């Protein structure tokens, strides 16, 4: 249900935050590259496809940008931004605004890539 979905999103956001705090940025952070197991003490997450990891200190834009491939659901993205803000003591509105701007940029890049592929296919 909705409460379980929200609990999973919050737990996943916490998991991502802890990864970021350790200086780890997954280059292809998406739902398909994250395994989830329910355990007695809660949820356990594991990241796969780790060949595009980057290591080092991360700014807020890099951290929030790591969420753009996870979902297109605006309500879920808002919850991720709010949860991340609580974990980092950042302003929730600032986090949400930045995440949504990064998501729009991501959508524009995907749309452009699709147009370029279509153009190239037309010339083969």
Backbone as JSON Lines, residues from 0, in Angstrom:
{"i":0,"aa":"X","n":[0.8,-1.19,0.0],"ca":[0.0,0.0,0.0],"c":[0.85,1.26,0.0]}
{"i":1,"aa":"X","n":[0.17,2.39,0.14],"ca":[0.86,3.68,0.09],"c":[1.85,3.85,1.23]}
{"i":2,"aa":"X","n":[1.46,3.43,2.45],"ca":[2.35,3.57,3.61],"c":[3.61,2.73,3.43]}
{"i":3,"aa":"X","n":[3.46,1.53,2.88],"ca":[4.63,0.66,2.66],"c":[5.55,1.26,1.59]}
{"i":4,"aa":"X","n":[4.94,1.79,0.52],"ca":[5.73,2.43,-0.54],"c":[6.53,3.59,0.02]}
{"i":5,"aa":"X","n":[5.89,4.44,0.83],"ca":[6.58,5.57,1.44],"c":[7.71,5.12,2.36]}
{"i":6,"aa":"X","n":[7.48,4.05,3.12],"ca":[8.51,3.52,4.02],"c":[9.72,3.03,3.22]}
{"i":7,"aa":"X","n":[9.46,2.38,2.08],"ca":[10.55,1.89,1.22],"c":[11.33,3.07,0.64]}
{"i":8,"aa":"X","n":[10.61,4.1,0.17],"ca":[11.27,5.27,-0.41],"c":[12.16,5.96,0.64]}
{"i":9,"aa":"X","n":[11.62,6.13,1.85],"ca":[12.41,6.76,2.92],"c":[13.63,5.92,3.27]}
{"i":10,"aa":"X","n":[13.46,4.61,3.37],"ca":[14.59,3.73,3.7],"c":[15.64,3.76,2.59]}
{"i":11,"aa":"X","n":[15.19,3.77,1.34],"ca":[16.11,3.81,0.2],"c":[16.85,5.14,0.17]}
{"i":12,"aa":"X","n":[16.14,6.23,0.47],"ca":[16.77,7.55,0.51],"c":[17.84,7.59,1.59]}
{"i":13,"aa":"X","n":[17.54,7.0,2.75],"ca":[18.54,6.91,3.84],"c":[19.76,6.11,3.39]}
{"i":14,"aa":"X","n":[19.51,4.99,2.71],"ca":[20.6,4.15,2.19],"c":[21.48,4.96,1.23]}
{"i":15,"aa":"X","n":[20.85,5.71,0.33],"ca":[21.59,6.53,-0.64],"c":[22.37,7.62,0.08]}
{"i":16,"aa":"X","n":[21.74,8.26,1.07],"ca":[22.42,9.29,1.87],"c":[23.68,8.73,2.53]}
{"i":17,"aa":"X","n":[23.59,7.54,3.12],"ca":[24.75,6.94,3.78],"c":[25.86,6.63,2.77]}
{"i":18,"aa":"X","n":[25.47,6.21,1.57],"ca":[26.44,5.99,0.51],"c":[27.15,7.31,0.17]}
{"i":19,"aa":"X","n":[26.35,8.37,0.03],"ca":[26.9,9.69,-0.29],"c":[27.82,10.19,0.83]}
{"i":20,"aa":"X","n":[27.41,9.98,2.07],"ca":[28.23,10.42,3.21],"c":[29.58,9.71,3.2]}
{"i":21,"aa":"X","n":[29.6,8.48,2.69],"ca":[30.85,7.71,2.59],"c":[31.65,8.14,1.36]}
{"i":22,"aa":"X","n":[31.12,9.1,0.58],"ca":[31.83,9.6,-0.59],"c":[31.65,8.73,-1.82]}
{"i":23,"aa":"X","n":[30.54,8.0,-1.89],"ca":[30.28,7.09,-3.01],"c":[29.11,7.63,-3.84]}
{"i":24,"aa":"X","n":[29.35,7.77,-5.15],"ca":[28.3,8.2,-6.08],"c":[28.16,7.12,-7.14]}
{"i":25,"aa":"X","n":[26.97,6.52,-7.21],"ca":[26.73,5.49,-8.22],"c":[26.42,6.18,-9.54]}
{"i":26,"aa":"X","n":[27.17,5.85,-10.58],"ca":[27.01,6.51,-11.88],"c":[25.74,6.15,-12.62]}
{"i":27,"aa":"X","n":[25.08,5.06,-12.22],"ca":[23.84,4.64,-12.88],"c":[22.87,4.16,-11.81]}
{"i":28,"aa":"X","n":[22.53,5.07,-10.9],"ca":[21.68,4.76,-9.74],"c":[20.24,4.67,-10.22]}
{"i":29,"aa":"X","n":[19.74,3.46,-10.45],"ca":[18.35,3.3,-10.86],"c":[17.77,2.06,-10.17]}
{"i":30,"aa":"X","n":[16.46,1.9,-10.27],"ca":[15.79,0.82,-9.55],"c":[16.32,-0.55,-9.97]}
{"i":31,"aa":"X","n":[16.7,-0.7,-11.23],"ca":[17.2,-1.98,-11.71],"c":[18.56,-2.34,-11.16]}
{"i":32,"aa":"X","n":[19.3,-1.37,-10.68],"ca":[20.63,-1.61,-10.13],"c":[20.64,-1.66,-8.61]}
{"i":33,"aa":"X","n":[19.46,-1.79,-8.01],"ca":[19.36,-1.84,-6.56],"c":[18.54,-3.06,-6.16]}
{"i":34,"aa":"X","n":[19.13,-3.92,-5.35],"ca":[18.42,-5.08,-4.85],"c":[17.87,-4.74,-3.47]}
{"i":35,"aa":"X","n":[16.66,-5.21,-3.18],"ca":[16.02,-4.94,-1.9],"c":[15.62,-6.27,-1.28]}
{"i":36,"aa":"X","n":[15.97,-6.46,-0.01],"ca":[15.55,-7.66,0.72],"c":[14.91,-7.22,2.03]}
{"i":37,"aa":"X","n":[13.79,-7.85,2.35],"ca":[13.13,-7.58,3.63],"c":[13.74,-8.5,4.68]}
{"i":38,"aa":"X","n":[14.21,-7.9,5.77],"ca":[14.8,-8.68,6.85],"c":[14.1,-8.36,8.15]}
{"i":39,"aa":"X","n":[14.38,-9.15,9.16],"ca":[13.68,-8.99,10.44],"c":[13.79,-7.57,10.98]}
{"i":40,"aa":"X","n":[14.94,-6.92,10.78],"ca":[15.15,-5.58,11.33],"c":[14.88,-4.48,10.31]}
{"i":41,"aa":"X","n":[14.25,-4.8,9.19],"ca":[13.91,-3.78,8.2],"c":[14.32,-4.2,6.8]}
{"i":42,"aa":"X","n":[14.63,-3.21,5.98],"ca":[15.0,-3.47,4.59],"c":[16.51,-3.41,4.43]}
{"i":43,"aa":"X","n":[17.04,-4.28,3.57],"ca":[18.46,-4.23,3.24],"c":[18.59,-3.96,1.74]}
{"i":44,"aa":"X","n":[19.42,-2.97,1.4],"ca":[19.64,-2.61,0.0],"c":[21.04,-3.02,-0.42]}
{"i":45,"aa":"X","n":[21.17,-3.42,-1.67],"ca":[22.49,-3.72,-2.24],"c":[22.54,-3.14,-3.64]}
{"i":46,"aa":"X","n":[23.66,-2.51,-3.94],"ca":[23.84,-1.88,-5.25],"c":[24.62,-2.84,-6.15]}
{"i":47,"aa":"X","n":[24.13,-2.99,-7.38],"ca":[24.86,-3.79,-8.36],"c":[25.27,-2.89,-9.52]}
{"i":48,"aa":"X","n":[25.96,-3.46,-10.49],"ca":[26.45,-2.71,-11.65],"c":[27.28,-1.51,-11.18]}
{"i":49,"aa":"X","n":[28.34,-1.84,-10.47],"ca":[29.11,-0.79,-9.79],"c":[30.29,-0.27,-10.61]}
{"i":50,"aa":"X","n":[30.32,-0.58,-11.9],"ca":[31.46,-0.16,-12.72],"c":[31.5,1.35,-12.97]}
{"i":51,"aa":"X","n":[30.44,2.07,-12.63],"ca":[30.44,3.52,-12.84],"c":[30.39,4.29,-11.54]}
{"i":52,"aa":"X","n":[31.03,3.75,-10.51],"ca":[31.1,4.43,-9.21],"c":[32.15,5.54,-9.27]}
{"i":53,"aa":"X","n":[31.85,6.62,-8.54],"ca":[32.85,7.69,-8.36],"c":[33.0,7.9,-6.86]}
{"i":54,"aa":"X","n":[34.2,8.29,-6.45],"ca":[34.49,8.41,-5.02],"c":[35.05,9.78,-4.71]}
{"i":55,"aa":"X","n":[34.61,10.34,-3.6],"ca":[35.11,11.63,-3.16],"c":[33.98,12.45,-2.56]}
{"i":56,"aa":"X","n":[34.3,13.64,-2.07],"ca":[33.28,14.51,-1.47],"c":[32.24,14.9,-2.52]}
{"i":57,"aa":"X","n":[30.98,15.01,-2.09],"ca":[29.88,15.3,-3.0],"c":[29.14,16.55,-2.56]}
{"i":58,"aa":"X","n":[28.79,17.41,-3.53],"ca":[27.97,18.56,-3.19],"c":[26.49,18.18,-3.33]}
{"i":59,"aa":"X","n":[25.62,19.07,-2.91],"ca":[24.18,18.77,-2.88],"c":[23.64,18.48,-4.28]}
{"i":60,"aa":"X","n":[24.12,19.2,-5.29],"ca":[23.66,18.98,-6.66],"c":[24.02,17.57,-7.14]}
{"i":61,"aa":"X","n":[25.24,17.14,-6.86],"ca":[25.65,15.78,-7.23],"c":[24.81,14.75,-6.49]}
{"i":62,"aa":"X","n":[24.6,15.0,-5.2],"ca":[23.83,14.06,-4.37],"c":[22.4,13.92,-4.89]}
{"i":63,"aa":"X","n":[21.72,15.04,-5.1],"ca":[20.33,14.98,-5.56],"c":[20.24,14.49,-7.0]}
{"i":64,"aa":"X","n":[21.24,14.83,-7.79],"ca":[21.26,14.36,-9.17],"c":[21.31,12.84,-9.26]}
{"i":65,"aa":"X","n":[21.77,12.21,-8.2],"ca":[21.85,10.75,-8.16],"c":[20.47,10.1,-8.1]}
{"i":66,"aa":"X","n":[19.42,10.89,-7.86],"ca":[18.06,10.36,-7.74],"c":[17.27,10.45,-9.04]}
{"i":67,"aa":"X","n":[17.77,11.13,-10.07],"ca":[16.92,11.43,-11.23],"c":[16.52,10.21,-12.06]}
{"i":68,"aa":"X","n":[17.3,9.14,-12.01],"ca":[16.97,7.95,-12.81],"c":[16.09,6.96,-12.08]}
{"i":69,"aa":"X","n":[15.73,7.28,-10.85],"ca":[15.02,6.3,-10.02],"c":[13.53,6.22,-10.31]}
{"i":70,"aa":"X","n":[12.91,7.34,-10.6],"ca":[11.46,7.34,-10.8],"c":[11.04,8.58,-11.59]}
{"i":71,"aa":"X","n":[9.9,8.47,-12.25],"ca":[9.29,9.63,-12.9],"c":[8.09,10.14,-12.08]}
{"i":72,"aa":"X","n":[7.82,9.47,-10.97],"ca":[6.68,9.83,-10.11],"c":[7.04,11.05,-9.27]}
{"i":73,"aa":"X","n":[6.35,12.17,-9.53],"ca":[6.67,13.43,-8.88],"c":[6.48,13.35,-7.36]}
{"i":74,"aa":"X","n":[5.43,12.67,-6.9],"ca":[5.19,12.55,-5.46],"c":[6.33,11.77,-4.79]}
{"i":75,"aa":"X","n":[6.81,10.74,-5.46],"ca":[7.92,9.96,-4.91],"c":[9.19,10.8,-4.87]}
{"i":76,"aa":"X","n":[9.41,11.6,-5.92],"ca":[10.59,12.47,-5.95],"c":[10.53,13.51,-4.85]}
{"i":77,"aa":"X","n":[9.34,14.06,-4.61],"ca":[9.18,15.04,-3.53],"c":[9.51,14.42,-2.18]}
{"i":78,"aa":"X","n":[9.05,13.18,-1.97],"ca":[9.33,12.49,-0.72],"c":[10.83,12.22,-0.56]}
{"i":79,"aa":"X","n":[11.48,11.84,-1.65],"ca":[12.94,11.64,-1.6],"c":[13.64,12.94,-1.23]}
{"i":80,"aa":"X","n":[13.24,14.05,-1.86],"ca":[13.86,15.35,-1.58],"c":[13.64,15.76,-0.12]}
{"i":81,"aa":"X","n":[12.41,15.58,0.37],"ca":[12.08,15.94,1.75],"c":[12.87,15.09,2.74]}
{"i":82,"aa":"X","n":[12.94,13.79,2.47],"ca":[13.67,12.88,3.35],"c":[15.16,13.2,3.33]}
{"i":83,"aa":"X","n":[15.69,13.48,2.13],"ca":[17.11,13.81,2.02],"c":[17.42,15.11,2.76]}
{"i":84,"aa":"X","n":[16.51,16.07,2.65],"ca":[16.69,17.35,3.35],"c":[16.77,17.12,4.85]}
{"i":85,"aa":"X","n":[15.9,16.27,5.38],"ca":[15.92,15.98,6.82],"c":[17.24,15.34,7.22]}
{"i":86,"aa":"X","n":[17.76,14.45,6.4],"ca":[19.01,13.75,6.71],"c":[20.22,14.68,6.65]}
{"i":87,"aa":"X","n":[20.17,15.68,5.76],"ca":[21.31,16.57,5.57],"c":[21.16,17.9,6.29]}
{"i":88,"aa":"X","n":[20.01,18.13,6.9],"ca":[19.69,19.42,7.54],"c":[19.68,20.55,6.51]}
{"i":89,"aa":"X","n":[19.4,20.2,5.25],"ca":[19.22,21.21,4.2],"c":[17.76,21.66,4.22]}
{"i":90,"aa":"X","n":[17.47,22.75,3.53],"ca":[16.1,23.24,3.41],"c":[15.33,22.33,2.46]}
{"i":91,"aa":"X","n":[14.15,21.86,2.89],"ca":[13.36,20.91,2.11],"c":[12.93,21.5,0.76]}
{"i":92,"aa":"X","n":[12.51,22.78,0.76],"ca":[12.09,23.41,-0.5],"c":[13.25,23.53,-1.47]}
{"i":93,"aa":"X","n":[14.42,23.86,-0.94],"ca":[15.62,23.97,-1.79],"c":[15.95,22.62,-2.42]}
{"i":94,"aa":"X","n":[15.89,21.55,-1.63],"ca":[16.17,20.21,-2.14],"c":[15.16,19.81,-3.2]}
{"i":95,"aa":"X","n":[13.89,20.08,-2.95],"ca":[12.85,19.71,-3.92],"c":[13.01,20.49,-5.22]}
{"i":96,"aa":"X","n":[13.25,21.79,-5.11],"ca":[13.42,22.63,-6.3],"c":[14.61,22.15,-7.13]}
{"i":97,"aa":"X","n":[15.72,21.86,-6.46],"ca":[16.92,21.41,-7.16],"c":[16.7,20.04,-7.8]}
{"i":98,"aa":"X","n":[16.09,19.12,-7.07],"ca":[15.84,17.78,-7.63],"c":[14.93,17.87,-8.86]}
{"i":99,"aa":"X","n":[13.88,18.68,-8.78],"ca":[12.95,18.79,-9.91],"c":[13.64,19.44,-11.12]}
{"i":100,"aa":"X","n":[14.51,20.41,-10.89],"ca":[15.26,21.03,-11.98],"c":[16.2,20.02,-12.63]}
{"i":101,"aa":"X","n":[16.87,19.2,-11.81],"ca":[17.76,18.16,-12.34],"c":[16.97,17.12,-13.12]}
{"i":102,"aa":"X","n":[15.76,16.8,-12.64],"ca":[14.9,15.83,-13.33],"c":[14.47,16.38,-14.7]}
{"i":103,"aa":"X","n":[14.09,17.66,-14.74],"ca":[13.7,18.26,-16.03],"c":[14.87,18.22,-17.02]}
{"i":104,"aa":"X","n":[16.08,18.5,-16.53],"ca":[17.26,18.43,-17.39],"c":[17.46,17.0,-17.9]}
{"i":105,"aa":"X","n":[17.26,16.03,-17.02],"ca":[17.39,14.62,-17.4],"c":[16.39,14.26,-18.5]}
{"i":106,"aa":"X","n":[15.12,14.69,-18.33],"ca":[14.09,14.42,-19.34],"c":[14.45,15.06,-20.68]}
{"i":107,"aa":"X","n":[14.96,16.31,-20.64],"ca":[15.36,16.99,-21.88],"c":[16.47,16.23,-22.59]}
{"i":108,"aa":"X","n":[17.45,15.75,-21.83],"ca":[18.55,14.98,-22.43],"c":[18.04,13.69,-23.06]}
{"i":109,"aa":"X","n":[17.11,13.01,-22.38],"ca":[16.55,11.77,-22.93],"c":[15.8,12.06,-24.22]}
{"i":110,"aa":"X","n":[15.02,13.13,-24.23],"ca":[14.24,13.49,-25.43],"c":[15.18,13.84,-26.58]}
{"i":111,"aa":"X","n":[16.24,14.57,-26.29],"ca":[17.21,14.93,-27.33],"c":[17.9,13.69,-27.88]}
{"i":112,"aa":"X","n":[18.3,12.79,-27.0],"ca":[18.96,11.55,-27.43],"c":[18.03,10.75,-28.35]}
{"i":113,"aa":"X","n":[16.75,10.71,-28.0],"ca":[15.78,9.98,-28.82],"c":[15.66,10.61,-30.21]}
{"i":114,"aa":"X","n":[15.62,11.96,-30.26],"ca":[15.53,12.66,-31.55],"c":[16.76,12.4,-32.41]}
{"i":115,"aa":"X","n":[17.93,12.44,-31.79],"ca":[19.18,12.21,-32.52],"c":[19.2,10.79,-33.08]}
{"i":116,"aa":"X","n":[18.8,9.8,-32.27],"ca":[18.76,8.42,-32.76],"c":[17.81,8.28,-33.94]}
{"i":117,"aa":"X","n":[16.65,8.95,-33.85],"ca":[15.68,8.88,-34.93],"c":[16.25,9.47,-36.2]}
{"i":118,"aa":"X","n":[16.92,10.61,-36.08],"ca":[17.56,11.26,-37.25],"c":[18.62,10.36,-37.87]}
{"i":119,"aa":"X","n":[19.45,9.76,-37.02],"ca":[20.52,8.91,-37.53],"c":[19.96,7.66,-38.21]}
{"i":120,"aa":"X","n":[18.9,7.1,-37.65],"ca":[18.27,5.92,-38.25],"c":[17.71,6.26,-39.63]}
{"i":121,"aa":"X","n":[17.19,7.47,-39.77],"ca":[16.6,7.88,-41.04],"c":[17.61,8.01,-42.17]}
{"i":122,"aa":"X","n":[18.91,8.11,-41.8],"ca":[19.95,8.33,-42.81],"c":[20.73,7.06,-43.14]}
{"i":123,"aa":"X","n":[20.4,5.96,-42.48],"ca":[21.15,4.71,-42.74],"c":[20.77,4.11,-44.07]}
